[in-house]
Coordinates of C-alpha atoms in Angstrom, one line a residue:
X633 CA 104.4 106.4 19.2
X634 CA 106.8 107.5 16.4
X635 CA 110.1 106.2 15.1
X636 CA 113.1 107.6 17.0
X637 CA 115.0 108.1 13.6
X638 CA 112.5 108.8 10.8
X639 CA 109.6 110.0 13.0
X640 CA 107.0 107.9 11.2
X641 CA 104.2 106.5 13.4
X642 CA 104.7 103.1 14.9
X643 CA 101.9 100.7 15.5
X644 CA 102.6 97.6 17.5
X645 CA 101.2 95.3 20.3
X646 CA 102.4 95.9 23.8
X647 CA 104.4 93.2 25.5
X648 CA 103.1 91.6 28.7
X649 CA 105.7 93.4 30.7
X650 CA 104.5 96.7 29.3
X651 CA 100.9 95.9 30.0
X652 CA 101.4 95.0 33.7
X653 CA 104.3 97.4 34.3
X654 CA 103.3 100.6 32.4
X655 CA 106.5 102.4 33.4
X656 CA 108.4 99.9 31.2
X657 CA 106.7 101.0 28.0
X658 CA 109.4 101.9 25.5
X659 CA 108.3 105.0 23.6
X660 CA 111.6 105.7 21.8
X661 CA 112.6 103.1 19.3
X662 CA 113.2 102.5 15.6
X663 CA 110.4 101.5 13.2
X664 CA 110.7 98.2 11.3
X665 CA 111.8 100.0 8.1
X666 CA 114.6 101.8 9.9
X667 CA 115.6 98.7 11.8
X668 CA 116.2 96.9 8.6
X669 CA 118.8 99.4 7.5
X670 CA 121.3 98.2 10.1
X671 CA 123.1 95.0 9.5
X672 CA 123.7 92.7 12.6
X673 CA 127.1 91.1 12.9
X674 CA 127.6 87.4 13.5
X675 CA 130.4 85.4 15.1
X676 CA 130.5 83.1 12.1
X677 CA 133.1 83.9 9.5
X678 CA 134.6 86.7 11.6
X679 CA 137.9 87.6 13.2
X680 CA 138.2 85.9 16.6
X681 CA 139.7 89.0 18.0
X682 CA 137.5 91.9 16.8
X683 CA 134.6 90.3 15.0
X684 CA 135.6 91.8 11.6
X685 CA 133.6 89.9 9.0
X686 CA 136.2 87.8 7.2
X687 CA 137.3 84.2 6.6
X688 CA 140.7 84.5 8.3
X689 CA 141.0 83.5 12.0
X690 CA 142.6 86.9 12.9
X691 CA 142.6 90.1 10.9
X692 CA 145.8 92.1 10.3
X693 CA 145.1 94.6 13.1
X694 CA 144.4 91.9 15.6
X695 CA 147.6 90.1 14.6
X696 CA 149.5 93.3 15.4
X697 CA 147.7 93.7 18.8
X698 CA 148.6 90.2 19.7
X699 CA 152.3 91.1 19.3
X700 CA 151.9 94.2 21.4
X701 CA 149.7 92.5 24.1
X702 CA 150.7 88.8 24.1
X703 CA 149.3 88.1 27.6
X704 CA 145.9 89.7 26.8
X705 CA 143.2 87.3 25.6
X706 CA 141.4 89.9 23.5
X707 CA 137.9 89.2 22.2
X708 CA 135.8 92.1 21.1
X709 CA 132.1 92.0 20.5
X710 CA 129.8 94.3 18.5
X711 CA 126.2 94.3 17.4
X712 CA 126.2 96.1 14.1
X713 CA 128.3 96.7 11.0
X714 CA 129.7 100.2 10.7
X715 CA 128.4 100.5 7.1
X716 CA 126.9 103.4 5.4
X717 CA 123.6 103.2 7.2
X718 CA 125.3 103.2 10.6
X719 CA 127.7 106.0 9.6
X720 CA 124.7 108.1 8.7
X721 CA 123.1 107.4 12.0
X722 CA 126.3 108.2 13.9
X723 CA 126.7 111.4 12.0
X724 CA 123.2 112.5 13.1
X725 CA 123.6 111.3 16.7
X726 CA 127.3 111.9 17.5
X727 CA 128.3 114.8 15.3
X728 CA 125.1 116.7 14.8
X729 CA 124.1 116.2 18.4
X730 CA 120.7 114.6 18.0
X731 CA 120.7 113.3 21.6
X732 CA 117.2 111.7 21.2
X733 CA 118.8 109.0 19.0
X734 CA 120.5 107.5 22.1
X735 CA 117.3 105.4 22.4
X736 CA 117.5 103.9 19.0
X737 CA 119.2 100.6 20.0
X738 CA 118.1 100.4 23.6
X739 CA 116.3 97.1 23.1
X740 CA 119.3 95.5 21.5
X741 CA 121.7 96.8 24.2
X742 CA 119.4 95.7 27.0
X743 CA 119.4 92.1 25.5
X744 CA 123.2 92.1 25.2
X745 CA 124.0 93.5 28.6
X746 CA 121.5 91.2 30.3
X747 CA 124.2 88.5 30.0
X748 CA 126.8 90.8 31.6
X749 CA 125.2 91.8 34.8
X750 CA 128.1 90.6 37.0
X751 CA 130.6 92.9 35.3
X752 CA 131.9 96.4 36.0
X753 CA 130.8 98.4 32.9
X754 CA 133.1 101.3 31.9
X755 CA 132.1 103.7 29.0
X756 CA 135.0 105.1 27.0
X757 CA 135.0 108.8 28.0
X758 CA 135.3 112.0 26.0
X759 CA 137.6 114.8 26.9
X760 CA 136.4 118.0 28.8
X761 CA 136.8 119.9 25.5
X762 CA 134.7 117.4 23.6
X763 CA 132.1 117.3 26.3
X764 CA 131.9 121.1 26.2
X765 CA 131.5 121.3 22.4
X766 CA 129.2 118.2 22.0
X767 CA 127.3 118.4 25.2
X768 CA 127.2 114.7 25.9
X769 CA 129.3 111.5 25.9
X770 CA 127.8 109.4 23.1
X771 CA 128.7 106.1 24.7
X772 CA 127.3 107.0 28.1
X773 CA 124.1 108.2 26.4
X774 CA 123.6 104.8 24.7
X775 CA 124.0 103.0 28.0
X776 CA 121.8 105.4 30.0
X777 CA 119.0 105.1 27.4
X778 CA 119.1 101.3 27.8
X779 CA 119.2 101.5 31.6
X780 CA 122.7 100.0 31.9
X781 CA 124.7 101.1 35.0
X782 CA 128.2 102.2 34.2
X783 CA 131.1 103.6 36.2
X784 CA 133.2 106.8 35.4
X785 CA 136.5 105.1 36.1
X786 CA 138.3 106.3 33.0
X787 CA 139.3 109.9 32.3
X788 CA 140.3 111.2 28.9
X789 CA 143.0 113.9 29.3
X790 CA 143.8 114.3 25.6
X791 CA 141.5 115.6 22.9
X792 CA 142.7 116.1 19.4
X793 CA 140.7 115.3 16.2
X794 CA 138.0 112.7 16.2
X795 CA 139.1 109.2 15.1
X796 CA 136.8 109.5 12.1
X797 CA 138.9 112.4 10.9
X798 CA 142.1 110.5 11.0
X799 CA 143.5 107.9 8.5
X800 CA 144.6 104.5 9.6
X801 CA 148.3 105.5 10.2
X802 CA 147.3 108.5 12.3
X803 CA 144.9 106.3 14.4
X804 CA 147.5 103.7 15.1
X805 CA 150.2 106.2 16.2
X806 CA 148.1 108.1 18.7
X807 CA 149.6 108.6 22.2
X808 CA 147.9 107.3 25.4
X809 CA 144.9 109.6 26.1
X810 CA 143.5 107.8 29.2
X811 CA 144.1 107.4 32.9
X812 CA 142.2 105.7 35.7
X813 CA 140.5 107.5 38.6
X814 CA 141.7 106.8 42.1
X815 CA 138.5 104.9 42.8
X816 CA 139.1 102.6 39.8
X817 CA 142.6 101.7 41.0
X818 CA 141.1 100.4 44.2
X819 CA 138.2 98.3 42.8
X820 CA 139.2 96.9 39.4
X821 CA 141.6 94.3 40.8
X822 CA 140.3 90.8 40.3
X823 CA 136.9 92.0 39.0
X824 CA 135.4 91.3 35.5
X825 CA 135.3 94.5 33.5
X826 CA 133.4 95.4 30.4
X827 CA 134.8 98.3 28.4
X828 CA 132.3 99.9 26.0
X829 CA 132.8 102.2 23.0
X830 CA 130.4 103.3 20.2
X831 CA 132.6 102.3 17.2
X832 CA 135.5 99.9 16.8
X833 CA 137.7 100.6 13.8
X834 CA 141.4 99.8 14.2
X835 CA 141.1 99.1 17.9
X836 CA 143.5 101.9 18.9
X837 CA 141.1 103.6 21.3
X838 CA 140.0 100.3 22.9
X839 CA 143.6 99.1 23.4
X840 CA 144.7 102.5 24.9
X841 CA 141.9 102.2 27.4
X842 CA 142.5 98.5 27.9
X843 CA 146.2 99.1 28.6
X844 CA 145.5 101.3 31.7
X845 CA 142.8 98.9 33.0
X846 CA 145.0 95.8 32.6
X847 CA 147.7 97.4 34.8
X848 CA 145.3 96.9 37.7
X849 CA 144.9 93.2 37.0
X850 CA 141.2 92.7 36.5
X851 CA 140.0 89.0 36.5
X852 CA 138.9 89.5 32.9
X853 CA 138.6 92.4 30.5
X854 CA 135.9 92.3 27.9
X855 CA 135.3 94.9 25.2
X856 CA 132.2 95.9 23.3
X857 CA 131.0 98.5 20.8
X858 CA 127.6 99.2 19.2
X859 CA 129.2 99.0 15.7
X860 CA 132.3 97.5 14.1

């Protein structure tokens, strides 16, 4: 078994589940050295809206979102800091197209989503143009690698530059790029929904997607990203 990221050999003891259920052996994962590169986020000393690590109750961005969406009880969760180590990993996975890296955080995602089994999971989609050039949806890839079922209820009809290539002002001024499928419009009402993205920066993408979902009155809308 080798590290999913650096390709060094990994030696570890199998878990009981892997011994008695061989199909569950996870052969794609990070080695201990690579795992240490990524900083886990905590709820302590963080923004109550988006989990930004800070001492204030709400960050500047979330204060603005509260004004725009006063009836939405927003609370975003993420696992890792979007620091240099995560940016380098995202560059390799998302922009250079190393699709094998979708397995890197499968264990962490499995553990998180185990508590969300009663929710409709929706991955933030990419446009047809982005899918054609990249070849995959990076968010769906992460969920698939972790064995997490998700529904294609959102459609992205606008492409444009990647959020990473935009400054803060450009991100905040983007027009609505999403719409719901006809199926979603029938099933979301009064259901708990979990909207998933890969990275949370200003929240613009999440709130665009949330806006069209909230129109169908879900019982609760939760949001999550791998990194923040």
